[in-house]
Structures are given as C-alpha cells and as structure tokens.
Amino acid sequence: MRSSDWLERYAPTPKRSGDTRSVFQRDKARILHSAAFRRLQAKTQVMYIGMHDFPRTRLTHSLEASQIGSSLVAHLSQQQPELSQSLGLSKSLIESLCLAHDIGHPPFGHGGEIALNYMMRRNGGFEGNGQTFRIVTQIEAYTPNAGMNLCRRTLLGLLKYPVLMSSARREILPDDVAHFRHLPTRQWLPAKALYDDDKEALDWLLEPLSHADRERFGQFSESPSTDSHGRSAFKSVDASIMEIADDIAYGVHDLEDAIVVGLINRELWLEQMFPTLQALASSFTDFDAVELTDNLFSSHHYERKAAIGSLVNRILTSSRLVTQDQQFESSLLVYKAQLASPEQQLLNALKQFIFKFVIRKPEMQVQEFKGQQIVMELFDALAVEPDRLLPENTAARYQAAQKKGLNAARVISDYLSGMTDAYAAKLHQDLFSVQPPRM
C-alpha cells in the first residue's frame, strides 16, 4: 500500500493552472459548494425549523463541528507531534469530514430517517450515514458518475460504519403496519451501514488495504440477531476525530440552544445533571459544578457562552491518539482518537440529557411524527406513478435504473432524502391539500 493511493480519486480530475491547493483543500471546497451542503441550512438539527427564531440547523451544527474538528487536530498535533505527523493528520481533511458528515440526513431529522427506512424496508433500507456516502460517491453533480469525486482518504474518513446493510440488519424485520400512523418508530431504527447498492464504490475505496485489513475492518463488535442490528467494530483515525467533534457539537452546543429557548431550566438541570457533575468533579482539575451551573443559567449571555466554551475545551483537550487494534497493517486503522474516561462520561451524560429532555419532549415528538407522516405519504405517492410525479431529471434516473435492473426505489429515496423540511412540506401540501381557488 502506497500513501499516495489514499489521495487518488475515482475519476480523472482536470488540472487547473495556478491551483496550489492540497488534495484535502480541494475536497473541502467541493463539499462547501455542493447543493447537498447548502440544503443543511433548512434541515432540522434538534429543534425543528420555525419552532424558535435562531436555533442551530444541520448547517450551523456542521460548521461548529468543523471548527471543533480543526481544534482537535491542533491539540493532537501539539500533544503527540510525531504520531500525528506520521499519520498525516490534516485540519483541512477533518474540516471536510465534519462539514460533510450530515449531508445524507433527510428532512425532519431522525424522524425522516426512520420513515424512509420503513418505506425502503424491501429495497435495502435507508440510513443517514449510508446516504452521505452515496451522495459524495454518486449523486452530487460534480462528475458524470463519481459524485463529488473526493479522494480515498476523505471517503475513508466518512465511513463511520464500514459494513453493508445486508450484513448489519437484524435477521427478522418487524411486521408491516396497516397505516403509516401506526408505525412503531423505535422498531424501525435503521442499521448503521452502507447500502448494498453502493458496494462497488466501497470496494474501490478499500482497494489500498490488504485482504486481511479489509476483512477485519468489516467486522462487528456486536453481531446482528433476530431482533437487533449489528454494530460495526472499527473506523479510521480520521473518522474517530470527526465523530468526537460531532458528539461535542451535539452534546454541548445543542445544550446551549435548549437553555436559551427554555426547553431546559435550572431546576431540571439540578435534578438530572448536577449529581453527575458532582460525581465527576473529583476526576477534573479546576472544576466547580456550582459555578458551571450558575453560568449556564445566568441572565448574562456572555457568562453562558463562557461556560459552554469551558465545557468544549475541557472535553476536547482530553483527547489522545491511542491504539485501536494492532492487528491492522494500515496505520490509518491501527490508531483512533479517544477522550479521557471522565470527559467521555461527561459527554455521554450531556448527550443522554439532551436526548431525554429535549428530543423526547412531547412538543418535539409531535413535530417528528408530523414529519414522518409527510415523508411516508410522499414516498407512497411517488412510488405509485414515478414517471408522472417525479421531476424530469429524477424520472429519467428512475427509468435508467429500471432498464439496468438496478434498485429504482433508491432513486425515489435519494430524491426525498435530499429535500429540506420546508420543501417536503410544500410538496406534500401541493399533492394532498385541496385549496379553494383564489378570487
């Protein structure tokens, strides 16, 4: 395996006079200027678009994750300079991964993801990370058939779950429902995996790895069973850094949103989070749970900002590069980034707190339910007469897939998953709402 193999692209890239950018800088530019990235500005992160006047969207979340990812690389390069250099850690690369990591998520957050997974249950399923891989390798129109045509190492860093859906899915799927409104959503959470439809792109990506590394990279930490999906065991060092940045942005920055709009108040925090902070306090230096609480719920915005910044810094600066598995031959798979145990416990507690007391709140779940119904009803209508209802270019892709004997339902899934929340709602209204004529 040559290190240059990881900088190769699937399709030839024309050289431009005077372009001195690195491979990773070019990848970052392609992601930033893509339609899929722009659509994140109108896709739900935690709070649904329109619920409040300034909550984070998928776009601002991705930008914040990118900044955190860059800081993680700077920290690791300072703490472990020789190892960071030998691994070729790159700020531009990690920024690219963080900017692109959510572009496969459909409208209406994880509710939309569950809805599409149900509608695609007999056609390979749907999963947001798998859709991201599909967008960057095929769909985004930078090339005729290679999507954004990103280099191998960037694609490897986007593989949070380097296994195929057919091997990761539970062995027996739940029963179909008689009506979409009866869908038991927790039973239809997707397996974390790539689509079998995209196996060719995955095979090309993993070519530089030895046969032994490819086999090991696709192993599971938990094998699928009759009623639960499998969990992949490994990811590359770059993907591990991106995942930490994503988790920090979710667990800490989304906490700020929830406090500002009143979804989380001081009393709830004291009851549910403060005991955890006190239990962890002895593991931290220069940490005061009372002061942190006072600042988070201060009437002065700058004090809350300082508290959020201190949390991010405390978690981020505990990161280190550690051995993931020495049996790998590729150094990109031998190592991973990892937080210190107390900081990981703190971040896990914050993520669980956000999930339980923000995402699962009834007013949030009402919006998620509504979004799920929109997505399933749109898919149902488009699948009946795709030639009639799909846009011309999407209908052409659908027909081409049929002629080649490919999974044509995936084209409808691609179309719906690319929509913003507002566009999906408008199309649903156009199809199903009977409006009186204007006088």
Tab-separated table of C-alpha atoms in Angstrom, residues 94-436:
chain	number	residue	atom	x	y	z
A	94	ILE	CA	-11.035	16.799	9.307
A	95	GLU	CA	-12.895	20.029	8.494
A	96	SER	CA	-14.109	18.381	5.279
A	97	LEU	CA	-15.357	15.319	7.156
A	98	CYS	CA	-17.216	17.423	9.711
A	99	LEU	CA	-18.783	19.613	7.025
A	100	ALA	CA	-19.963	16.562	5.060
A	101	HIS	CA	-20.910	14.159	7.856
A	102	ASP	CA	-24.619	15.101	7.926
A	103	ILE	CA	-25.392	15.802	4.256
A	104	GLY	CA	-27.146	12.437	3.933
A	105	HIS	CA	-29.689	13.172	6.639
A	106	PRO	CA	-33.236	13.562	5.265
A	107	PRO	CA	-35.805	16.230	6.173
A	108	PHE	CA	-37.298	16.182	9.692
A	109	GLY	CA	-34.236	14.765	11.439
A	110	HIS	CA	-34.142	11.188	12.657
A	111	GLY	CA	-37.924	11.003	12.249
A	112	GLY	CA	-37.480	11.331	8.490
A	113	GLU	CA	-34.687	8.750	8.608
A	114	ILE	CA	-36.958	6.187	10.288
A	115	ALA	CA	-39.759	6.964	7.826
A	116	LEU	CA	-37.528	6.372	4.790
A	117	ASN	CA	-36.054	3.241	6.337
A	118	TYR	CA	-39.564	1.822	6.672
A	119	MET	CA	-40.534	2.755	3.114
A	120	MET	CA	-37.286	1.197	1.819
A	121	ARG	CA	-37.582	-1.926	4.002
A	122	ARG	CA	-37.789	-4.258	0.975
A	123	ASN	CA	-35.295	-2.293	-1.108
A	124	GLY	CA	-32.180	-2.108	1.039
A	125	GLY	CA	-33.265	0.246	3.837
A	126	PHE	CA	-32.236	3.838	4.490
A	127	GLU	CA	-29.626	5.304	6.863
A	128	GLY	CA	-28.248	8.841	7.001
A	129	ASN	CA	-24.548	7.952	7.028
A	130	GLY	CA	-25.023	5.492	4.196
A	131	GLN	CA	-26.796	8.239	2.256
A	132	THR	CA	-23.865	10.601	2.863
A	133	PHE	CA	-21.528	8.062	1.256
A	134	ARG	CA	-23.926	7.704	-1.658
A	135	ILE	CA	-24.141	11.482	-2.191
A	136	VAL	CA	-20.383	12.041	-2.257
A	137	THR	CA	-19.633	8.994	-4.434
A	138	GLN	CA	-22.539	9.136	-6.918
A	139	ILE	CA	-25.274	11.750	-6.606
A	140	GLU	CA	-23.735	15.216	-6.251
A	141	ALA	CA	-23.262	16.530	-9.781
A	142	TYR	CA	-19.537	17.335	-9.890
A	143	THR	CA	-18.831	14.440	-12.264
A	144	PRO	CA	-20.897	12.193	-14.573
A	145	ASN	CA	-20.728	9.124	-12.312
A	146	ALA	CA	-18.428	9.763	-9.320
A	147	GLY	CA	-20.363	12.339	-7.313
A	148	MET	CA	-18.015	14.840	-5.652
A	149	ASN	CA	-15.092	12.608	-6.666
A	150	LEU	CA	-13.410	13.018	-3.284
A	151	CYS	CA	-10.084	11.357	-2.618
A	152	ARG	CA	-9.930	7.946	-0.973
A	153	ARG	CA	-8.762	9.187	2.427
A	154	THR	CA	-11.628	11.675	2.678
A	155	LEU	CA	-14.093	8.917	1.785
A	156	LEU	CA	-12.483	6.588	4.323
A	157	GLY	CA	-12.950	9.265	6.985
A	158	LEU	CA	-16.669	9.484	6.195
A	159	LEU	CA	-17.122	5.749	6.860
A	160	LYS	CA	-18.461	5.719	10.416
A	161	TYR	CA	-19.888	2.241	9.784
A	162	PRO	CA	-17.866	0.350	7.129
A	163	VAL	CA	-20.301	-2.560	6.727
A	164	LEU	CA	-23.109	-3.306	4.273
A	165	MET	CA	-26.783	-3.164	5.196
A	166	SER	CA	-27.418	-6.815	4.298
A	167	SER	CA	-24.845	-7.976	6.855
A	168	ALA	CA	-25.731	-5.450	9.577
A	169	ARG	CA	-29.537	-5.597	9.564
A	170	ARG	CA	-31.470	-7.636	12.120
A	171	GLU	CA	-32.326	-11.095	10.836
A	172	ILE	CA	-36.114	-10.648	11.106
A	173	LEU	CA	-37.728	-7.278	10.356
A	174	PRO	CA	-40.807	-6.109	12.299
A	175	ASP	CA	-44.233	-6.634	10.771
A	176	ASP	CA	-45.585	-4.105	8.284
A	177	VAL	CA	-48.219	-1.691	9.565
A	178	ALA	CA	-51.714	-1.287	8.144
A	179	HIS	CA	-51.430	2.516	8.242
A	180	PHE	CA	-48.447	4.876	8.452
A	181	ARG	CA	-49.822	6.485	11.610
A	182	HIS	CA	-49.451	3.162	13.401
A	183	LEU	CA	-45.715	2.857	12.735
A	184	PRO	CA	-43.830	1.848	15.927
A	185	THR	CA	-40.834	4.081	15.277
A	186	ARG	CA	-38.393	2.567	17.780
A	187	GLN	CA	-38.743	-0.781	15.995
A	188	TRP	CA	-37.733	0.752	12.664
A	189	LEU	CA	-34.482	2.441	13.630
A	190	PRO	CA	-32.098	1.710	10.738
A	191	ALA	CA	-28.988	-0.405	10.922
A	192	LYS	CA	-25.835	1.749	10.819
A	193	ALA	CA	-24.408	0.686	7.491
A	194	LEU	CA	-23.789	1.403	3.813
A	195	TYR	CA	-26.232	0.343	1.130
A	196	ASP	CA	-25.581	-2.832	-0.817
A	197	ASP	CA	-26.363	-0.693	-3.886
A	198	ASP	CA	-23.063	1.136	-3.239
A	199	LYS	CA	-20.805	-1.904	-2.802
A	200	GLU	CA	-18.829	-1.091	-5.957
A	201	ALA	CA	-17.835	2.329	-4.563
A	202	LEU	CA	-16.899	0.739	-1.227
A	203	ASP	CA	-14.773	-1.916	-2.941
A	204	TRP	CA	-12.871	0.766	-4.892
A	205	LEU	CA	-12.320	2.792	-1.724
A	206	LEU	CA	-10.832	-0.132	0.199
A	207	GLU	CA	-8.522	-1.354	-2.601
A	208	PRO	CA	-5.337	0.030	-0.952
A	209	LEU	CA	-5.941	-2.141	2.131
A	210	SER	CA	-4.572	-5.656	2.363
A	211	HIS	CA	-7.065	-8.501	2.189
A	212	ALA	CA	-6.614	-9.113	5.927
A	213	ASP	CA	-7.262	-5.446	6.745
A	214	ARG	CA	-10.392	-5.364	4.573
A	215	GLU	CA	-11.744	-8.445	6.297
A	216	ARG	CA	-11.002	-7.124	9.774
A	217	PHE	CA	-12.305	-3.607	9.007
A	218	GLY	CA	-15.726	-5.082	8.193
A	219	GLN	CA	-16.093	-6.979	11.467
A	220	PHE	CA	-18.792	-6.356	14.077
A	221	SER	CA	-18.431	-5.569	17.769
A	222	GLU	CA	-21.999	-6.858	18.151
A	223	SER	CA	-23.363	-9.296	15.581
A	224	PRO	CA	-26.917	-8.883	14.271
A	225	SER	CA	-29.586	-11.072	15.862
A	226	THR	CA	-33.243	-11.840	15.227
A	227	ASP	CA	-34.349	-8.587	16.857
A	228	SER	CA	-31.342	-6.233	16.886
A	229	HIS	CA	-28.982	-4.769	14.300
A	230	GLY	CA	-25.260	-5.438	14.299
A	231	ARG	CA	-22.718	-2.777	15.299
A	232	SER	CA	-19.528	-2.320	13.297
A	233	ALA	CA	-16.311	-2.554	15.295
A	234	PHE	CA	-13.858	-0.185	13.614
A	235	LYS	CA	-13.406	3.154	11.892
A	236	SER	CA	-10.359	5.041	10.615
A	237	VAL	CA	-8.414	7.504	12.774
A	238	ASP	CA	-9.853	10.423	10.782
A	239	ALA	CA	-13.416	9.167	11.278
A	240	SER	CA	-12.799	8.846	15.024
A	241	ILE	CA	-11.734	12.507	15.233
A	242	MET	CA	-14.784	13.585	13.215
A	243	GLU	CA	-17.069	11.572	15.487
A	244	ILE	CA	-15.684	13.243	18.636
A	245	ALA	CA	-16.191	16.678	17.068
A	246	ASP	CA	-19.766	15.764	16.113
A	247	ASP	CA	-20.528	14.480	19.614
A	248	ILE	CA	-19.139	17.612	21.286
A	249	ALA	CA	-21.129	19.884	18.970
A	250	TYR	CA	-24.286	17.905	19.740
A	251	GLY	CA	-23.802	17.410	23.459
A	252	VAL	CA	-22.557	20.893	24.339
A	253	HIS	CA	-23.636	23.416	21.706
A	254	ASP	CA	-27.156	21.988	21.355
A	255	LEU	CA	-27.406	22.224	25.141
A	256	GLU	CA	-26.939	25.975	24.766
A	257	ASP	CA	-29.893	26.191	22.363
A	258	ALA	CA	-32.119	24.222	24.717
A	259	ILE	CA	-31.287	26.507	27.652
A	260	VAL	CA	-31.770	29.728	25.677
A	261	VAL	CA	-35.258	28.794	24.427
A	262	GLY	CA	-36.356	27.424	27.793
A	263	LEU	CA	-36.603	23.724	26.997
A	264	ILE	CA	-34.157	23.134	29.855
A	265	ASN	CA	-34.381	25.130	33.086
A	266	ARG	CA	-32.202	25.328	36.169
A	267	GLU	CA	-34.458	23.094	38.254
A	268	LEU	CA	-34.345	20.252	35.729
A	269	TRP	CA	-30.579	20.609	35.384
A	270	LEU	CA	-30.087	20.482	39.165
A	271	GLU	CA	-32.257	17.392	39.421
A	272	GLN	CA	-30.957	15.415	36.443
A	273	MET	CA	-27.412	16.608	35.590
A	274	PHE	CA	-25.947	18.219	38.678
A	275	PRO	CA	-25.453	14.925	40.586
A	276	THR	CA	-23.439	13.587	37.640
A	277	LEU	CA	-21.301	16.718	37.589
A	278	GLN	CA	-20.615	16.398	41.299
A	279	ALA	CA	-19.707	12.723	40.925
A	280	LEU	CA	-17.214	13.559	38.164
A	281	ALA	CA	-15.801	16.666	39.842
A	282	SER	CA	-13.083	14.761	41.715
A	283	SER	CA	-11.733	13.492	38.365
A	284	PHE	CA	-11.313	17.010	36.985
A	285	THR	CA	-8.874	19.775	37.839
A	286	ASP	CA	-10.108	23.322	38.279
A	287	PHE	CA	-13.776	22.358	38.060
A	288	ASP	CA	-16.696	23.787	40.043
A	289	ALA	CA	-20.111	22.274	39.321
A	290	VAL	CA	-21.899	25.109	41.138
A	291	GLU	CA	-20.071	27.811	39.165
A	292	LEU	CA	-20.749	25.996	35.878
A	293	THR	CA	-24.452	25.754	36.711
A	294	ASP	CA	-24.652	29.414	37.726
A	295	ASN	CA	-23.018	30.492	34.468
A	296	LEU	CA	-25.114	28.214	32.236
A	297	PHE	CA	-28.326	29.677	33.641
A	298	SER	CA	-27.078	33.216	34.089
A	299	SER	CA	-29.120	36.143	32.797
A	300	HIS	CA	-25.901	37.391	31.184
A	301	HIS	CA	-25.386	35.736	27.816
A	302	TYR	CA	-21.599	36.163	27.943
A	303	GLU	CA	-21.430	34.051	31.120
A	304	ARG	CA	-23.345	31.239	29.431
A	305	LYS	CA	-21.052	31.488	26.392
A	306	ALA	CA	-18.023	31.233	28.663
A	307	ALA	CA	-19.492	28.160	30.358
A	308	ILE	CA	-20.182	26.458	27.030
A	309	GLY	CA	-16.670	27.280	25.838
A	310	SER	CA	-15.135	25.865	29.011
A	311	LEU	CA	-17.052	22.597	28.570
A	312	VAL	CA	-15.909	22.255	24.961
A	313	ASN	CA	-12.307	22.989	25.931
A	314	ARG	CA	-12.327	20.543	28.861
A	315	ILE	CA	-13.632	17.681	26.723
A	316	LEU	CA	-11.584	18.477	23.620
A	317	THR	CA	-8.231	18.797	25.372
A	318	SER	CA	-8.584	15.374	26.982
A	319	SER	CA	-8.318	13.698	23.564
A	320	ARG	CA	-5.385	11.457	22.700
A	321	LEU	CA	-4.381	9.137	19.876
A	322	VAL	CA	-4.471	5.542	21.121
A	323	THR	CA	-4.129	2.100	19.586
A	324	GLN	CA	-7.405	0.776	18.190
A	325	ASP	CA	-6.150	-2.616	17.036
A	326	GLN	CA	-2.527	-3.564	16.372
A	327	GLN	CA	-3.533	-6.398	14.064
A	328	PHE	CA	-4.227	-3.890	11.284
A	329	GLU	CA	-1.422	-3.291	8.810
A	330	SER	CA	-2.581	0.215	7.823
A	331	SER	CA	-1.681	2.873	10.384
A	332	LEU	CA	-4.920	4.703	9.478
A	333	LEU	CA	-6.753	1.781	11.106
A	334	VAL	CA	-4.312	0.947	13.900
A	335	TYR	CA	-4.986	4.230	15.721
A	336	LYS	CA	-8.034	6.169	16.835
A	337	ALA	CA	-8.718	9.375	18.759
A	338	GLN	CA	-10.194	8.872	22.204
A	339	LEU	CA	-11.313	11.101	25.067
A	340	ALA	CA	-10.155	10.519	28.625
A	341	SER	CA	-12.632	8.433	30.620
A	342	PRO	CA	-14.058	11.222	32.859
A	343	GLU	CA	-14.548	13.562	29.909
A	344	GLN	CA	-16.173	10.780	27.891
A	345	GLN	CA	-18.526	10.110	30.795
A	346	LEU	CA	-19.373	13.816	30.956
A	347	LEU	CA	-20.058	13.995	27.220
A	348	ASN	CA	-22.181	10.824	27.311
A	349	ALA	CA	-24.216	12.263	30.187
A	350	LEU	CA	-24.791	15.520	28.284
A	351	LYS	CA	-25.887	13.642	25.141
A	352	GLN	CA	-28.287	11.453	27.119
A	353	PHE	CA	-29.653	14.520	28.893
A	354	ILE	CA	-30.339	16.285	25.557
A	355	PHE	CA	-31.967	13.166	24.133
A	356	LYS	CA	-34.224	12.543	27.103
A	357	PHE	CA	-35.254	16.074	27.995
A	358	VAL	CA	-35.155	17.837	24.613
A	359	ILE	CA	-35.542	15.408	21.724
A	360	ARG	CA	-38.072	13.196	23.516
A	361	LYS	CA	-40.188	16.080	24.799
A	362	PRO	CA	-43.818	15.800	23.574
A	363	GLU	CA	-43.710	19.083	21.628
A	364	MET	CA	-40.624	17.821	19.771
A	365	GLN	CA	-42.146	14.409	19.156
A	366	VAL	CA	-45.308	15.985	17.702
A	367	GLN	CA	-43.149	17.672	15.057
A	368	GLU	CA	-41.217	14.451	14.434
A	369	PHE	CA	-44.455	12.496	13.997
A	370	LYS	CA	-45.774	15.075	11.533
A	371	GLY	CA	-42.537	14.942	9.533
A	372	GLN	CA	-42.611	11.153	9.416
A	373	GLN	CA	-46.127	11.155	8.012
A	374	ILE	CA	-45.130	13.674	5.345
A	375	VAL	CA	-42.139	11.599	4.236
A	376	MET	CA	-44.031	8.281	4.132
A	377	GLU	CA	-47.033	9.720	2.302
A	378	LEU	CA	-44.775	11.409	-0.275
A	379	PHE	CA	-42.851	8.182	-0.877
A	380	ASP	CA	-46.078	6.218	-1.187
A	381	ALA	CA	-47.469	8.629	-3.798
A	382	LEU	CA	-44.257	8.909	-5.821
A	383	ALA	CA	-43.756	5.136	-5.900
A	384	VAL	CA	-47.197	4.558	-7.438
A	385	GLU	CA	-46.552	6.662	-10.540
A	386	PRO	CA	-42.938	7.840	-10.537
A	387	ASP	CA	-42.975	8.698	-14.249
A	388	ARG	CA	-45.899	11.023	-13.618
A	389	LEU	CA	-44.923	12.752	-10.367
A	390	LEU	CA	-41.135	12.836	-10.248
A	391	PRO	CA	-39.245	15.810	-11.752
A	392	GLU	CA	-37.998	15.113	-15.274
A	393	ASN	CA	-34.341	14.510	-14.395
A	394	THR	CA	-35.247	12.294	-11.415
A	395	ALA	CA	-37.777	10.371	-13.530
A	396	ALA	CA	-35.020	9.825	-16.104
A	397	ARG	CA	-32.758	8.388	-13.391
A	398	TYR	CA	-35.608	6.143	-12.240
A	399	GLN	CA	-36.176	4.836	-15.775
A	400	ALA	CA	-32.444	4.305	-16.320
A	401	ALA	CA	-32.214	2.301	-13.081
A	402	GLN	CA	-35.135	0.139	-14.175
A	403	LYS	CA	-33.565	-0.549	-17.571
A	404	LYS	CA	-30.275	-1.573	-15.945
A	405	GLY	CA	-32.042	-3.822	-13.455
A	406	LEU	CA	-30.915	-1.663	-10.543
A	407	ASN	CA	-32.806	-0.692	-7.395
A	408	ALA	CA	-35.116	2.001	-8.818
A	409	ALA	CA	-36.748	2.621	-5.430
A	410	ARG	CA	-33.398	4.022	-4.308
A	411	VAL	CA	-33.889	6.894	-6.781
A	412	ILE	CA	-37.123	7.921	-5.013
A	413	SER	CA	-35.332	7.646	-1.673
A	414	ASP	CA	-32.481	9.829	-2.991
A	415	TYR	CA	-34.983	12.450	-4.161
A	416	LEU	CA	-36.903	12.602	-0.881
A	417	SER	CA	-33.865	12.479	1.393
A	418	GLY	CA	-32.344	15.463	-0.395
A	419	MET	CA	-35.313	17.704	0.386
A	420	THR	CA	-35.303	20.385	3.048
A	421	ASP	CA	-38.021	20.326	5.698
A	422	ALA	CA	-39.917	23.174	4.030
A	423	TYR	CA	-39.694	21.741	0.513
A	424	ALA	CA	-41.023	18.351	1.642
A	425	ALA	CA	-43.901	20.051	3.481
A	426	LYS	CA	-44.733	22.173	0.416
A	427	LEU	CA	-44.709	19.179	-1.940
A	428	HIS	CA	-46.969	17.311	0.480
A	429	GLN	CA	-49.369	20.237	0.542
A	430	ASP	CA	-49.309	20.517	-3.260
A	431	LEU	CA	-50.163	16.829	-3.619
A	432	PHE	CA	-52.706	16.334	-0.868
A	433	SER	CA	-54.157	19.668	0.239
A	434	VAL	CA	-57.268	20.877	-1.573
A	435	GLN	CA	-57.134	24.660	-1.534
A	436	PRO	CA	-60.129	26.750	-2.628
